[in-house]
mmCIF file of C-alpha atoms in Angstrom:
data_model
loop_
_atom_site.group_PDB
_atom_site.id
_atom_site.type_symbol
_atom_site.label_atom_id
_atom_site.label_comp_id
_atom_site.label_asym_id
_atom_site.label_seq_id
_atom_site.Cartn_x
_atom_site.Cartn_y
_atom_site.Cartn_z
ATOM 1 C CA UNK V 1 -23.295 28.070 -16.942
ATOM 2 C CA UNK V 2 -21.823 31.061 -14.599
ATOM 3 C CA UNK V 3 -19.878 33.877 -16.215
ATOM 4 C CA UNK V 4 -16.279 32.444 -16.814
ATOM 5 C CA UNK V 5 -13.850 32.636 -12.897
ATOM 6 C CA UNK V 6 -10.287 31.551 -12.648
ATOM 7 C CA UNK V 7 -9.676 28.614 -10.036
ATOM 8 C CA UNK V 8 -6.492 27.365 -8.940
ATOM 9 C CA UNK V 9 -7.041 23.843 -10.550
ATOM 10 C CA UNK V 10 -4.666 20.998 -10.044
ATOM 11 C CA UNK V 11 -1.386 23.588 -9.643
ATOM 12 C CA UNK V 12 -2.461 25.691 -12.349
ATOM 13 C CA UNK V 13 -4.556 28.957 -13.042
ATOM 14 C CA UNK V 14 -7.621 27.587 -15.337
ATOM 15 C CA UNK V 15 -10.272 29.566 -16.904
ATOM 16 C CA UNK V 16 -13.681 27.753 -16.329
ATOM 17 C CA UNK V 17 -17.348 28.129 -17.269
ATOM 18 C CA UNK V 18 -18.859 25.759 -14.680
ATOM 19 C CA UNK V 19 -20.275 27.507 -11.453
ATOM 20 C CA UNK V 20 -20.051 24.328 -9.413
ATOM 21 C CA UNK V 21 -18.195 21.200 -8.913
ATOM 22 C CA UNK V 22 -20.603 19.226 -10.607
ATOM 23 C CA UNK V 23 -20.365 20.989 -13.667
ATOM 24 C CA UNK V 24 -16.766 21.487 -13.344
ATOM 25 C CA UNK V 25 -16.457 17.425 -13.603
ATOM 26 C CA UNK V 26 -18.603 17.852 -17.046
ATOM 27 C CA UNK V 27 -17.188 20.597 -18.097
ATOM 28 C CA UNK V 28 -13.316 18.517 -17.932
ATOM 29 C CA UNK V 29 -14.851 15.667 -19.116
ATOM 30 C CA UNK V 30 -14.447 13.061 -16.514
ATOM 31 C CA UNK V 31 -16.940 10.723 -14.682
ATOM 32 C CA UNK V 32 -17.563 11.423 -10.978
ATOM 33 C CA UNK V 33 -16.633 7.830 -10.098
ATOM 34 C CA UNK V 34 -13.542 6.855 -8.788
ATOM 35 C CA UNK V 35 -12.121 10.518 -8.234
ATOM 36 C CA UNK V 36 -12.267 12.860 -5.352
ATOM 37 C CA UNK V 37 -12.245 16.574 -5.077
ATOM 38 C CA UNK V 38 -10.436 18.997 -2.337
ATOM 39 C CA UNK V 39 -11.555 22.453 -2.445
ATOM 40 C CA UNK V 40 -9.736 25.129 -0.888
ATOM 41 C CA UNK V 41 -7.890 21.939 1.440
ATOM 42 C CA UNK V 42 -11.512 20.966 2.621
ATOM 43 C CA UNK V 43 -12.166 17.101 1.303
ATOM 44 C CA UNK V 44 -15.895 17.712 -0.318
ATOM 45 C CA UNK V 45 -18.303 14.612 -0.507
ATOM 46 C CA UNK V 46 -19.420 13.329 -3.805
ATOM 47 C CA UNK V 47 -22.880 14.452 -2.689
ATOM 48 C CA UNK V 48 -22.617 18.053 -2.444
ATOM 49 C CA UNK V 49 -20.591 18.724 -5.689
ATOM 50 C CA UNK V 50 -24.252 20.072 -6.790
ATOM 51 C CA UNK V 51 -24.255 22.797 -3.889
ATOM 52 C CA UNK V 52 -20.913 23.302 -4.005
ATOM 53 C CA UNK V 53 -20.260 26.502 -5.892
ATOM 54 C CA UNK V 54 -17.357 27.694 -7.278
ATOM 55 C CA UNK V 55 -15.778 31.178 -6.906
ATOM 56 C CA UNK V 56 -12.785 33.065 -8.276
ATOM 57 C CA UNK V 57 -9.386 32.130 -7.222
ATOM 58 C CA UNK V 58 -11.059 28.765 -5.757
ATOM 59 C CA UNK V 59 -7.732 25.986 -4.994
ATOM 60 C CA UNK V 60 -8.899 22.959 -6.009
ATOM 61 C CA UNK V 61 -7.219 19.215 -6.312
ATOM 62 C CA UNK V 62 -8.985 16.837 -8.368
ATOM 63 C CA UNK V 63 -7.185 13.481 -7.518
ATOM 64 C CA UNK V 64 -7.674 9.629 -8.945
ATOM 65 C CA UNK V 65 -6.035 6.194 -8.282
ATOM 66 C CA UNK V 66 -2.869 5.076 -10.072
ATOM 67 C CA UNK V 67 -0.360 2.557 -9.985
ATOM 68 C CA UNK V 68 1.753 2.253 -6.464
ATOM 69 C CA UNK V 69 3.593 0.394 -4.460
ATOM 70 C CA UNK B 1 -4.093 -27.800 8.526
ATOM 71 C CA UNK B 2 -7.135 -25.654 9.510
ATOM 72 C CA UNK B 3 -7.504 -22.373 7.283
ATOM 73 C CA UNK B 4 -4.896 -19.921 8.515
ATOM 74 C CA UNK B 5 -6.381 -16.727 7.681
ATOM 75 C CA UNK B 6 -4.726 -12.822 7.442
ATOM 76 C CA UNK B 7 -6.557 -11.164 9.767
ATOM 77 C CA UNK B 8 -5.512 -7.008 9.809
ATOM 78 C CA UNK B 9 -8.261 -4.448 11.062
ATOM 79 C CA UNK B 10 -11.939 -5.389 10.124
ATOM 80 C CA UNK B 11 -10.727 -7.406 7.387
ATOM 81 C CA UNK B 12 -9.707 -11.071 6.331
ATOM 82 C CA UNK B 13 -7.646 -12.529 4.023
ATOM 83 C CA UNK B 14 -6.545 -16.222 2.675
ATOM 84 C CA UNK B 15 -3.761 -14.611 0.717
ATOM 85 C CA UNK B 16 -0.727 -13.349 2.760
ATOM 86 C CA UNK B 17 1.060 -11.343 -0.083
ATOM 87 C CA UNK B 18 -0.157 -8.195 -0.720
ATOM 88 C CA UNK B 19 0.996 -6.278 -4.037
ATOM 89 C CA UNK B 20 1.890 -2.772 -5.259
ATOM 90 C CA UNK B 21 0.693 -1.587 -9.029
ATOM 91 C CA UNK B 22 2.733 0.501 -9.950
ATOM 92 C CA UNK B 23 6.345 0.182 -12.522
ATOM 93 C CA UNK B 24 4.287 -2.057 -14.485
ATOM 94 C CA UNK B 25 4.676 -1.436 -18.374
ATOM 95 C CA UNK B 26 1.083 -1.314 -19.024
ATOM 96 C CA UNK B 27 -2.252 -1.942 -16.892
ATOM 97 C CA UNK B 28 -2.875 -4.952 -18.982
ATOM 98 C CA UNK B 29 0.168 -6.258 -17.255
ATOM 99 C CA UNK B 30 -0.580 -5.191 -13.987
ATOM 100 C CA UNK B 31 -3.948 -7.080 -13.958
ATOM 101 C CA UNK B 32 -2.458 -10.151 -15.479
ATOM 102 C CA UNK B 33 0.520 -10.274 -12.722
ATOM 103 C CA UNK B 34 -1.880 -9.630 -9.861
ATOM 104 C CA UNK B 35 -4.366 -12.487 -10.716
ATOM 105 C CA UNK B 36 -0.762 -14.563 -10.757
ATOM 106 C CA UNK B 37 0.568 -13.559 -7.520
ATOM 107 C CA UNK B 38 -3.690 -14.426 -6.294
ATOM 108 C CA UNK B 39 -2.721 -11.619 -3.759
ATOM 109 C CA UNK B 40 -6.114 -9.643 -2.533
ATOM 110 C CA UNK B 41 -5.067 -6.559 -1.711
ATOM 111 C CA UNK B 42 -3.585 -3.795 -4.039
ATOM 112 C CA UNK B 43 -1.841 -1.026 -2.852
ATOM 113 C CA UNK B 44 -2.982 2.378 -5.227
ATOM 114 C CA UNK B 45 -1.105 5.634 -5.286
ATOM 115 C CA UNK B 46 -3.076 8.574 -5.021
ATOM 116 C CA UNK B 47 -2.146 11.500 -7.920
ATOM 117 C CA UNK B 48 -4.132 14.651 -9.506
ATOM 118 C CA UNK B 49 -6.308 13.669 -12.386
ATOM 119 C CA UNK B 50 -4.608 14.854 -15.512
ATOM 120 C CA UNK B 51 -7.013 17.831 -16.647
ATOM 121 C CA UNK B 52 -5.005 17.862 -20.056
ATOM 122 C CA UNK B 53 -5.806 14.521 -20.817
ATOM 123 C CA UNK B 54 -8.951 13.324 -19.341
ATOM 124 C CA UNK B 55 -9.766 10.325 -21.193
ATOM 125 C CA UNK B 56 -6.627 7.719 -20.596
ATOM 126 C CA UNK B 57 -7.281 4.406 -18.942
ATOM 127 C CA UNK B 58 -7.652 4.097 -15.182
ATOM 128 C CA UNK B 59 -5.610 1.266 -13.601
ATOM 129 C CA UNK B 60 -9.086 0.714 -11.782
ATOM 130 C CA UNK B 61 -10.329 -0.138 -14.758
ATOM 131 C CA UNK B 62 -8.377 -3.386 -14.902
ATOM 132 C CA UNK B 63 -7.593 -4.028 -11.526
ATOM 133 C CA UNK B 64 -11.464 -4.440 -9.795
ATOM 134 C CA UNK B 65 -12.295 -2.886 -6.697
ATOM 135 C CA UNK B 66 -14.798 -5.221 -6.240
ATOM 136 C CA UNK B 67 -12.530 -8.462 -6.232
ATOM 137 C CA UNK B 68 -9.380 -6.680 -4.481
ATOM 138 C CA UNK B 69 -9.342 -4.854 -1.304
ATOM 139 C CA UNK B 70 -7.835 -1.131 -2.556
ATOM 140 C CA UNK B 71 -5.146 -0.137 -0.135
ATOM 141 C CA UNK B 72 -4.719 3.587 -1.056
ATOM 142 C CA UNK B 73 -1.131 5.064 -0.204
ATOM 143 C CA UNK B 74 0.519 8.229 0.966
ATOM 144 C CA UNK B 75 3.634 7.336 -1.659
ATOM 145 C CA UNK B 76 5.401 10.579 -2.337
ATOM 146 C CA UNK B 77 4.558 11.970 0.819
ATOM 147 C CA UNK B 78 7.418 13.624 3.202
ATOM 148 C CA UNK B 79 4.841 15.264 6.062
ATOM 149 C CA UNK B 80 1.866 14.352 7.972
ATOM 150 C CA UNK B 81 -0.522 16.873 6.817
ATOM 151 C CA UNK B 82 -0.070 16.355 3.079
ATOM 152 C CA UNK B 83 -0.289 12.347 3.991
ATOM 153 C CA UNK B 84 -3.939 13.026 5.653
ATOM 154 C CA UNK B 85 -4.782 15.307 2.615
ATOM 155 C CA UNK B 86 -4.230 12.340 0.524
ATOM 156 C CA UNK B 87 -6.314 9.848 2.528
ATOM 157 C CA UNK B 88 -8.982 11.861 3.348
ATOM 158 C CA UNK B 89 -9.350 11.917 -0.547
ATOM 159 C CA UNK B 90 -8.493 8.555 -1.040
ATOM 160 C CA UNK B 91 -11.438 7.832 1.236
ATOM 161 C CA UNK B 92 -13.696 10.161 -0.433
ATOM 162 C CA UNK B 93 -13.084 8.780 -3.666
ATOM 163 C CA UNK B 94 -13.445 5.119 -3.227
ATOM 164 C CA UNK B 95 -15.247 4.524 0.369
ATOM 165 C CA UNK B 96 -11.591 2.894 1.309
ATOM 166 C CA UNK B 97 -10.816 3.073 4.700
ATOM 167 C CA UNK B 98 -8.308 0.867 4.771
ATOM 168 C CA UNK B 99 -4.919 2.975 4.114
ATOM 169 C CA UNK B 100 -1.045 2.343 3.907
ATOM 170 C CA UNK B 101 0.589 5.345 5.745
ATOM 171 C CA UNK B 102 4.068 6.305 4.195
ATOM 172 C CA UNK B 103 5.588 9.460 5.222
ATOM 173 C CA UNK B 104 9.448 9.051 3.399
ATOM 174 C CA UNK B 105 12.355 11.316 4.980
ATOM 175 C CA UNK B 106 14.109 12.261 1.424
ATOM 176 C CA UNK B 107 14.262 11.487 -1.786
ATOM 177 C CA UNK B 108 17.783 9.119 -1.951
ATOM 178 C CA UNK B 109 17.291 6.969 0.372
ATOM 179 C CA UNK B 110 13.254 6.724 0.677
ATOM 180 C CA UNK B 111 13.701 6.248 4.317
ATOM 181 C CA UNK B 112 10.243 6.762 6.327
ATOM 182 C CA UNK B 113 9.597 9.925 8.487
ATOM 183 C CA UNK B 114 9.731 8.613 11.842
ATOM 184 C CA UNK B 115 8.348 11.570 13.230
ATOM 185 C CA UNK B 116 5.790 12.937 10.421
ATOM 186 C CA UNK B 117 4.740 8.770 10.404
ATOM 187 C CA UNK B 118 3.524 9.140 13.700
ATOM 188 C CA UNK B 119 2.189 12.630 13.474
ATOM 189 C CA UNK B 120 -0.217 11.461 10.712
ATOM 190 C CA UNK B 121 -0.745 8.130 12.305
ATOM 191 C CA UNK B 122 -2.442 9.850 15.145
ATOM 192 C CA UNK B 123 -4.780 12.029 13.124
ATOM 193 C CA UNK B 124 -5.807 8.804 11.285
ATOM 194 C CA UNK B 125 -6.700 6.599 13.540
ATOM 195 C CA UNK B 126 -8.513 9.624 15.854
ATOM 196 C CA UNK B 127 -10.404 10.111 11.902
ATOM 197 C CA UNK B 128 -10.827 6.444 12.115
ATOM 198 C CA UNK B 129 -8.962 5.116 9.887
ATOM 199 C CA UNK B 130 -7.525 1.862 9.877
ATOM 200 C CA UNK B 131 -3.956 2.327 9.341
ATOM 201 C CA UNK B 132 -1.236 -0.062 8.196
ATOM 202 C CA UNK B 133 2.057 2.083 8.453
ATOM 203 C CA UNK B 134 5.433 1.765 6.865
ATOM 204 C CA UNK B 135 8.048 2.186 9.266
ATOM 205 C CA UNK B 136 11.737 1.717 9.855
ATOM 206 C CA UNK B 137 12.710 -1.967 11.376
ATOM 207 C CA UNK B 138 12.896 -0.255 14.638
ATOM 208 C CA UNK B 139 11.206 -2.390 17.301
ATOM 209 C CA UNK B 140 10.821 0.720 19.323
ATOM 210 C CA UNK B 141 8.751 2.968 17.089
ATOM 211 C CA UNK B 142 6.689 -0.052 15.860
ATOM 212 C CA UNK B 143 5.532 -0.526 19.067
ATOM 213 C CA UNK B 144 4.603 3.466 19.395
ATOM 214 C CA UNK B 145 2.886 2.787 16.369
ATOM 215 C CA UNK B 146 0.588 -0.241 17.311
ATOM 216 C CA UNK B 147 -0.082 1.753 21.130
ATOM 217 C CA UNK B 148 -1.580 4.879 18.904
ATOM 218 C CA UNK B 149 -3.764 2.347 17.073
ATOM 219 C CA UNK B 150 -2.597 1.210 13.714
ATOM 220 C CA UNK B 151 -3.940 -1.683 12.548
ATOM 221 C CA UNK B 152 -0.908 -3.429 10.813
ATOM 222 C CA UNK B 153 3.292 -2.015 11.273
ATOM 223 C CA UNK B 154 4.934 -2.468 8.075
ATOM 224 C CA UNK B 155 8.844 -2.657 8.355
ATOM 225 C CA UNK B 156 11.074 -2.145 5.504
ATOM 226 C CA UNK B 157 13.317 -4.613 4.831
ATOM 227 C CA UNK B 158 16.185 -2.643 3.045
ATOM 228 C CA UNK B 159 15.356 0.797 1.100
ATOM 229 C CA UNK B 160 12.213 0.995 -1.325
ATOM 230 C CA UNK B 161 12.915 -0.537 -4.876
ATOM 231 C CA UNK B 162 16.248 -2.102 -3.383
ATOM 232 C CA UNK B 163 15.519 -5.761 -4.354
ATOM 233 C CA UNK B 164 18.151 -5.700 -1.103
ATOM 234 C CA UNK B 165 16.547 -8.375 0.971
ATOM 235 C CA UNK B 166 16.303 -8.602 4.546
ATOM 236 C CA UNK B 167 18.980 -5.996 5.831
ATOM 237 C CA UNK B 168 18.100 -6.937 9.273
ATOM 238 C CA UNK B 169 16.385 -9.964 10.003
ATOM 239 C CA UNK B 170 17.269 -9.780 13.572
ATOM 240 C CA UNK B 171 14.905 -6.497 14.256
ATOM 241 C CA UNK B 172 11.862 -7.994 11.998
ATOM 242 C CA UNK B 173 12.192 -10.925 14.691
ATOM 243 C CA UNK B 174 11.618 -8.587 17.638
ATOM 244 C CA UNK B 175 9.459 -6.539 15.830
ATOM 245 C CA UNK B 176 7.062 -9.632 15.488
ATOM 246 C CA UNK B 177 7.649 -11.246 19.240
ATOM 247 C CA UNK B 178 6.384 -8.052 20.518
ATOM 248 C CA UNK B 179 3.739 -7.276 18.171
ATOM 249 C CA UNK B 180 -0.179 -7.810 19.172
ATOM 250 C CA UNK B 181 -0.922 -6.391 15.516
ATOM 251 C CA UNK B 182 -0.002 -7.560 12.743
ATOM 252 C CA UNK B 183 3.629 -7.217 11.099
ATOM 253 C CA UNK B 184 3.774 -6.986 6.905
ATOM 254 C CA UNK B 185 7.385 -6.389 5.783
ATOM 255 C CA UNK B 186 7.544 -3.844 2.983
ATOM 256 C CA UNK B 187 10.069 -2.990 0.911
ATOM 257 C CA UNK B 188 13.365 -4.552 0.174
ATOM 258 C CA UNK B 189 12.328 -8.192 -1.084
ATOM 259 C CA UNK B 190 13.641 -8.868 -4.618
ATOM 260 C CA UNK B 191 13.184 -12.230 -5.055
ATOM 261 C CA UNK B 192 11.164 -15.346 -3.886
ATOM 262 C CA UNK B 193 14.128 -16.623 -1.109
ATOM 263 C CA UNK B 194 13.275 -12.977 0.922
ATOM 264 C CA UNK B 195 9.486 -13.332 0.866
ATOM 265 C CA UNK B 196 10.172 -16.680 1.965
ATOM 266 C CA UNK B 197 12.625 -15.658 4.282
ATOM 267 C CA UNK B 198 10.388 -12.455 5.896
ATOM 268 C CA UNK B 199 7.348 -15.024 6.328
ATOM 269 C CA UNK B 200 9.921 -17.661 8.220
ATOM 270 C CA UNK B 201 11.071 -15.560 10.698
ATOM 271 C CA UNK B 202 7.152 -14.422 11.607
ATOM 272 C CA UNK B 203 5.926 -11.979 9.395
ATOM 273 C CA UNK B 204 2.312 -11.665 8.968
ATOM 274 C CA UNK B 205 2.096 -11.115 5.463
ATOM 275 C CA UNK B 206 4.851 -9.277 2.774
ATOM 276 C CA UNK B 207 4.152 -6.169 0.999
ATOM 277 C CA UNK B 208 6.084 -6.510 -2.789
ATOM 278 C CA UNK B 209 5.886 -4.340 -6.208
ATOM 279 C CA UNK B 210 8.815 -3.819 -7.394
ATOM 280 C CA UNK B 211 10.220 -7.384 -7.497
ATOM 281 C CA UNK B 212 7.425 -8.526 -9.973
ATOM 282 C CA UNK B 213 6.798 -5.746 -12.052
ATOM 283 C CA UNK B 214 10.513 -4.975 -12.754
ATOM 284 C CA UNK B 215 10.761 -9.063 -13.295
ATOM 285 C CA UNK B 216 11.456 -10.308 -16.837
ATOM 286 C CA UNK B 217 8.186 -12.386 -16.272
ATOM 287 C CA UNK B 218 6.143 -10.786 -14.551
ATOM 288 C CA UNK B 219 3.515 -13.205 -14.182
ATOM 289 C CA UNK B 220 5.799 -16.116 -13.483
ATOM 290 C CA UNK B 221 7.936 -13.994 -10.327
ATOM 291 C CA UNK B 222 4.137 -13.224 -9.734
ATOM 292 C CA UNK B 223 3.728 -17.039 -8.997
ATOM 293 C CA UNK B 224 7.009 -17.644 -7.143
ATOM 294 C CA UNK B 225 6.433 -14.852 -4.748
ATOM 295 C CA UNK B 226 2.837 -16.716 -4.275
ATOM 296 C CA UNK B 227 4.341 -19.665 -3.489
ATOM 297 C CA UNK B 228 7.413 -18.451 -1.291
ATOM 298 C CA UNK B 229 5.040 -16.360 1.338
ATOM 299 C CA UNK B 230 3.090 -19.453 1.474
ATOM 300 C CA UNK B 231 6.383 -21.897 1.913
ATOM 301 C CA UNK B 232 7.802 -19.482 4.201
ATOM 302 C CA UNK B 233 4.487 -19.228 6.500
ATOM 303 C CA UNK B 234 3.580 -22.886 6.647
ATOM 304 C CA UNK B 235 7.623 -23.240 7.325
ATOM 305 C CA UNK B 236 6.811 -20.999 10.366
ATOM 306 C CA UNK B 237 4.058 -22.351 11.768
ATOM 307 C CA UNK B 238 5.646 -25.606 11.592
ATOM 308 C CA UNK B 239 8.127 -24.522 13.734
ATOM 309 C CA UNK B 240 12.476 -25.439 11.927
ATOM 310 C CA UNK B 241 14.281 -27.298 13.102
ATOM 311 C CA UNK B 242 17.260 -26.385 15.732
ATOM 312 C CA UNK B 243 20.750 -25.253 14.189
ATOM 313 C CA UNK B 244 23.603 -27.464 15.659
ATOM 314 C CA UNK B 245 27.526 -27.014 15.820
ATOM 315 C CA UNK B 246 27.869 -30.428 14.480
ATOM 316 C CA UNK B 247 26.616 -33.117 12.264
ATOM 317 C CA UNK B 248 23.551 -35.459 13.712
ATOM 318 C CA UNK B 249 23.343 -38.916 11.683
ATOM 319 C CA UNK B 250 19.794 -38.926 10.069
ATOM 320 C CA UNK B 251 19.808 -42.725 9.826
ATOM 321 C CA UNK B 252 19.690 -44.334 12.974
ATOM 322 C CA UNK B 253 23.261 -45.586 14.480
ATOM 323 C CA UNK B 254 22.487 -48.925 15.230
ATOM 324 C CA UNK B 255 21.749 -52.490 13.933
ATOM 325 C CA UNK B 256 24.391 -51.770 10.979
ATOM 326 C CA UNK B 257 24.811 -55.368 9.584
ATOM 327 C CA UNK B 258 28.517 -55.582 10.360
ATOM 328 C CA UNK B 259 27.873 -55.096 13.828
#
């Protein structure tokens, strides 16, 4: 785990340990299917969550499928 | 008759009613009201994971990607670019390339975006998407929309969540005579008699959420609206009758016994 950066997660300043987007699915907890992850407005493929590191002040949207007509 | 089958982009259907998922009181609900209304394709909403709260139930949990086609929306969308954010995501997240397109105008009346519609339609289809849009019942800008390459045009029938019915039956008509894609009216139906209705004047298939899940049965309006998008298509295809002025005997009007 990287030294602890504050990313723009969701519409709100988070403190986080993980230094990529792979660890930043662990370290929240949720499983990597079904979601999808924008970083900095830039759609990024399940596939490189591993490479994809994360740095301070990082805007990220972590979006899943609800109900909707 | 020979199997008439939904045919909209790359995909195929038996079904002709397609359903929303979302006002239901609980997934368990949704699920059960879907497998009533035998519809294949759900439209999703696409919303930020709840970082708080990580563990709840996903709707995709009870509603199976494999057995439905997922038809992720732009709902709560009012311009193009946040409409492509959403898809592009959508796409990431579940492979789906199959989209609804909604870009509304305001918040009262939930009236599309004519102009942010199209905006996003283009960048959509050039990303090669296949795009069924929700549009206004204008026969002019549906036909902009099927020349920039949208797979499906999906008229409203009256105002989102109405339950209004059919405000103009007229334009859905020449909507559909000069349609090469297919035409899916979406939003407005409340009730069985305007699915039947939309199918009976042409419609390719009927796009319907809130009418079920705000039903007192859902499962049961499920079944109706089934049943009236098929009565209303087979209606069509058979082609009604004429209207007439006047009365026209039924029974023919000769060899009456006191004759």
């Amino acid at each position: 785990m990287a030294d602890k950066i504050t990313i723009h997660l969701n519409g709100e300043d988070r403190t986080v340990h993980a230094g990529s987007l792979s660890e930043l699915v662990v370290e929240l907890g949720l499983e990597k299917r079904m979601i999808a992850i924008e970083c900095n407005l830039e759609v990024v493929p399940k596939s490189e969550y591993d490479a994809t590191l994360l740095k301070e002040g990082d805007r990220i949207e972590l979006v899943h499928m609800i109900g909707g007509g | 008759m020979s199997e008439d089958i939904f045919k909209v982009g790359s995909f195929e259907f038996k079904s002709r009613l397609i359903v929303g998922s979302g006002k239901y009181k609980d997934f368990q609900t949704t699920k059960e009201a879907t497998e009533a209304s035998e519809a294949e394709m759900i439209t999703v909403a696409v919303r930020r994971v709840n970082i708080t709260d990580p563990g709840k139930e996903n709707l995709l949990d009870y509603i199976d990607p494999k057995k439905y086609t997922i038809l992720p929306n732009t709902a709560g969308c009012f311009n193009a670019e946040d409409a492509v954010r959403t898809l592009r995501l959508a796409r990431e997240a579940g492979g789906w390339n199959l989209v609804k397109l909604e870009v509304l105008g305001d918040t009262q009346t939930l009236y599309p975006n004519v102009v942010e519609t199209i905006k996003a339609a283009e960048t959509l289809v050039a990303e090669n998407f296949e795009v069924m849009v929700y549009t206004n019942d204008d026969p002019i800008v549906a036909t902009r929309l099927e020349e920039i390459g949208c797979v499906a045009v999906m008229p409203l029938g009256n105002p989102i969540g109405s339950g209004r019915g059919l405000a103009n039956p007229f334009n859905i008509r020449v909507i559909k005579e000069r349609a090469n894609v297919p035409i899916v009216v979406d939003a407005g139906i409340g009730t069985a008699s305007d699915a039947a209705k939309a199918m009976e004047l042409g419609a390719d298939a009927a796009l319907i959420n809130t009418a079920i899940a705000e039903a007192k049965d859902e499962c049961l309006m499920a079944r109706a609206m089934r049943d009236a998008v098929r009565a209303g298509r087979m209606a069509y295809l058979a082609g009604r009758m004429p209207k007439r002025a006047f009365a026209s005997a039924s029974s023919p009007t000769e060899g009456y016994i006191w004759d």
